[in-house]
mmCIF file of C-alpha atoms in Angstrom:
data_model
loop_
_atom_site.group_PDB
_atom_site.id
_atom_site.type_symbol
_atom_site.label_atom_id
_atom_site.label_comp_id
_atom_site.label_asym_id
_atom_site.label_seq_id
_atom_site.Cartn_x
_atom_site.Cartn_y
_atom_site.Cartn_z
ATOM 1 C CA MET A 1 -16.106 -48.172 40.893
ATOM 2 C CA THR A 2 -16.412 -47.806 37.136
ATOM 3 C CA THR A 3 -19.074 -45.814 35.390
ATOM 4 C CA GLN A 4 -20.956 -46.936 32.351
ATOM 5 C CA GLN A 5 -20.033 -44.968 29.247
ATOM 6 C CA GLU A 6 -22.473 -44.636 26.411
ATOM 7 C CA THR A 7 -21.742 -43.945 22.775
ATOM 8 C CA ARG A 8 -23.860 -42.775 19.891
ATOM 9 C CA PRO A 9 -26.840 -42.748 19.549
ATOM 10 C CA GLN A 10 -27.667 -42.572 23.264
ATOM 11 C CA ALA A 11 -24.799 -40.260 24.177
ATOM 12 C CA SER A 12 -25.377 -37.980 21.203
ATOM 13 C CA ALA A 13 -29.032 -37.180 21.836
ATOM 14 C CA LYS A 14 -28.506 -34.211 24.143
ATOM 15 C CA PRO A 15 -25.452 -32.560 22.515
ATOM 16 C CA VAL A 16 -26.920 -32.979 19.024
ATOM 17 C CA ARG A 17 -30.097 -31.259 20.228
ATOM 18 C CA TRP A 18 -28.084 -28.505 21.973
ATOM 19 C CA ALA A 19 -26.121 -27.912 18.763
ATOM 20 C CA ALA A 20 -29.276 -27.790 16.629
ATOM 21 C CA ASP A 21 -30.927 -25.391 19.081
ATOM 22 C CA THR A 22 -27.854 -23.149 18.904
ATOM 23 C CA VAL A 23 -27.920 -23.143 15.103
ATOM 24 C CA ALA A 24 -31.614 -22.181 15.137
ATOM 25 C CA THR A 25 -31.164 -19.522 17.825
ATOM 26 C CA MET A 26 -28.233 -17.908 16.032
ATOM 27 C CA ARG A 27 -30.113 -17.953 12.727
ATOM 28 C CA GLU A 28 -33.314 -16.469 14.146
ATOM 29 C CA GLY A 29 -32.015 -14.236 16.916
ATOM 30 C CA ALA A 30 -28.623 -13.021 15.743
ATOM 31 C CA ARG A 31 -28.974 -13.589 11.980
ATOM 32 C CA VAL A 32 -25.775 -15.646 12.047
ATOM 33 C CA ARG A 33 -25.604 -18.735 9.863
ATOM 34 C CA LEU A 34 -23.882 -21.735 11.425
ATOM 35 C CA ASP A 35 -23.545 -24.550 8.911
ATOM 36 C CA TYR A 36 -21.438 -27.130 10.799
ATOM 37 C CA SER A 37 -18.387 -26.180 8.767
ATOM 38 C CA VAL A 38 -14.969 -25.854 10.331
ATOM 39 C CA GLN A 39 -14.888 -22.242 9.117
ATOM 40 C CA SER A 40 -18.002 -21.408 11.149
ATOM 41 C CA LEU A 41 -16.024 -21.962 14.355
ATOM 42 C CA TRP A 42 -14.224 -18.657 13.689
ATOM 43 C CA ARG A 43 -17.620 -16.951 14.091
ATOM 44 C CA VAL A 44 -18.402 -18.929 17.220
ATOM 45 C CA ASP A 45 -15.101 -17.967 18.852
ATOM 46 C CA ARG A 46 -15.791 -14.307 17.997
ATOM 47 C CA MET A 47 -19.323 -14.483 19.419
ATOM 48 C CA ILE A 48 -18.029 -15.958 22.672
ATOM 49 C CA GLU A 49 -15.398 -13.203 22.844
ATOM 50 C CA GLU A 50 -18.098 -10.548 22.339
ATOM 51 C CA ILE A 51 -20.213 -12.036 25.130
ATOM 52 C CA ARG A 52 -17.159 -12.004 27.416
ATOM 53 C CA ARG A 53 -16.320 -8.384 26.541
ATOM 54 C CA ASP A 54 -19.913 -7.392 27.304
ATOM 55 C CA GLY A 55 -19.253 -8.534 30.874
ATOM 56 C CA ALA A 56 -21.901 -11.239 31.110
ATOM 57 C CA PRO A 57 -21.569 -13.332 34.274
ATOM 58 C CA PRO A 58 -20.561 -16.952 33.562
ATOM 59 C CA ALA A 59 -23.677 -18.392 35.207
ATOM 60 C CA ALA A 60 -25.885 -16.292 32.923
ATOM 61 C CA VAL A 61 -24.282 -17.623 29.743
ATOM 62 C CA ASP A 62 -23.564 -21.236 30.703
ATOM 63 C CA HIS A 63 -26.516 -22.482 28.610
ATOM 64 C CA VAL A 64 -25.230 -20.545 25.580
ATOM 65 C CA LEU A 65 -21.694 -21.830 26.100
ATOM 66 C CA ARG A 66 -22.978 -25.395 26.370
ATOM 67 C CA GLY A 67 -24.726 -24.930 23.023
ATOM 68 C CA PHE A 68 -21.641 -23.465 21.354
ATOM 69 C CA GLY A 69 -19.527 -26.307 22.723
ATOM 70 C CA ALA A 70 -22.004 -28.913 21.513
ATOM 71 C CA TYR A 71 -22.008 -27.239 18.111
ATOM 72 C CA ALA A 72 -18.195 -27.435 17.950
ATOM 73 C CA GLY A 73 -18.397 -31.070 19.011
ATOM 74 C CA GLU A 74 -20.808 -31.805 16.181
ATOM 75 C CA VAL A 75 -18.431 -30.131 13.731
ATOM 76 C CA ILE A 76 -15.702 -32.512 14.933
ATOM 77 C CA VAL A 77 -18.058 -35.505 14.773
ATOM 78 C CA ARG A 78 -19.050 -34.691 11.209
ATOM 79 C CA GLN A 79 -15.477 -34.016 10.077
ATOM 80 C CA THR A 80 -13.864 -37.115 11.574
ATOM 81 C CA ASP A 81 -16.625 -39.693 11.980
ATOM 82 C CA ALA A 82 -16.135 -39.307 15.726
ATOM 83 C CA GLU A 83 -18.830 -40.130 18.263
ATOM 84 C CA TRP A 84 -20.241 -38.598 21.401
ATOM 85 C CA TRP A 85 -19.516 -40.257 24.733
ATOM 86 C CA THR A 86 -21.125 -39.539 28.057
ATOM 87 C CA SER A 87 -20.540 -40.491 31.647
ATOM 88 C CA GLY A 88 -21.904 -38.933 34.804
ATOM 89 C CA GLY A 89 -23.701 -36.199 32.861
ATOM 90 C CA ASP A 90 -20.576 -34.990 31.046
ATOM 91 C CA HIS A 91 -20.282 -35.231 27.263
ATOM 92 C CA TRP A 92 -17.116 -35.728 25.204
ATOM 93 C CA VAL A 93 -16.264 -36.413 21.611
ATOM 94 C CA ARG A 94 -14.164 -39.498 20.912
ATOM 95 C CA THR A 95 -12.285 -39.300 17.636
ATOM 96 C CA PRO A 96 -11.469 -42.473 15.664
ATOM 97 C CA ASP A 97 -7.909 -42.423 17.033
ATOM 98 C CA GLY A 98 -9.335 -42.936 20.539
ATOM 99 C CA ARG A 99 -8.686 -39.430 21.887
ATOM 100 C CA LEU A 100 -11.382 -37.760 23.989
ATOM 101 C CA TRP A 101 -12.212 -34.067 23.518
ATOM 102 C CA ASP A 102 -14.360 -31.815 25.699
ATOM 103 C CA PRO A 103 -15.775 -29.075 23.453
ATOM 104 C CA ILE A 104 -18.303 -27.912 26.043
ATOM 105 C CA GLU A 105 -15.577 -27.235 28.584
ATOM 106 C CA GLU A 106 -13.498 -25.612 25.826
ATOM 107 C CA ALA A 107 -16.362 -23.172 25.169
ATOM 108 C CA ARG A 108 -16.235 -22.233 28.858
ATOM 109 C CA ARG A 109 -12.453 -21.807 28.624
ATOM 110 C CA CYS A 110 -12.948 -19.641 25.557
ATOM 111 C CA PHE A 111 -15.343 -17.452 27.540
ATOM 112 C CA GLY A 112 -12.648 -17.144 30.188
ATOM 113 C CA GLY A 113 -10.182 -15.990 27.536
ATOM 114 C CA HIS A 114 -8.127 -19.197 27.593
ATOM 115 C CA GLY A 115 -9.523 -21.398 24.848
ATOM 116 C CA SER A 116 -10.637 -21.624 21.235
ATOM 117 C CA LEU A 117 -13.194 -23.915 19.655
ATOM 118 C CA ARG A 118 -11.523 -23.379 16.287
ATOM 119 C CA LEU A 119 -8.166 -24.553 17.643
ATOM 120 C CA LEU A 120 -9.782 -27.496 19.441
ATOM 121 C CA CYS A 121 -11.301 -28.533 16.121
ATOM 122 C CA ARG A 122 -7.955 -28.141 14.381
ATOM 123 C CA ASP A 123 -6.284 -30.375 16.948
ATOM 124 C CA ALA A 124 -9.083 -32.949 16.932
ATOM 125 C CA THR A 125 -9.386 -33.196 13.164
ATOM 126 C CA SER A 126 -5.770 -32.513 12.167
ATOM 127 C CA VAL A 127 -7.014 -30.142 9.449
ATOM 128 C CA ALA A 128 -6.967 -26.366 9.313
ATOM 129 C CA CYS A 129 -10.124 -25.240 11.102
#
């Protein structure tokens, strides 16, 4: 059985909103400016590391991690003219070369100490992030 995959704009609605909400929350709550630049992903990786070091349980920060991952995905989309894809409730970024990337899962891996949104961006865009 195959599942229907959707591309932008349908697939992008939720992750674009999650990314925008994260930008607003970081600006208002933490006084951190996220501007969709590749350099801003350094800050995001550091924020995730701080949350991990504070000992927050994964279930308590899943919403935050989803937002950070969506933000990283939007950075990739804007840098490479990629597009969001979705299937079965999961969201990925598909770069013009056809590769699929999962920035939301990478944010969770980063929280676990085994990932980096900055490095994911570097790999997805083939530029120094």
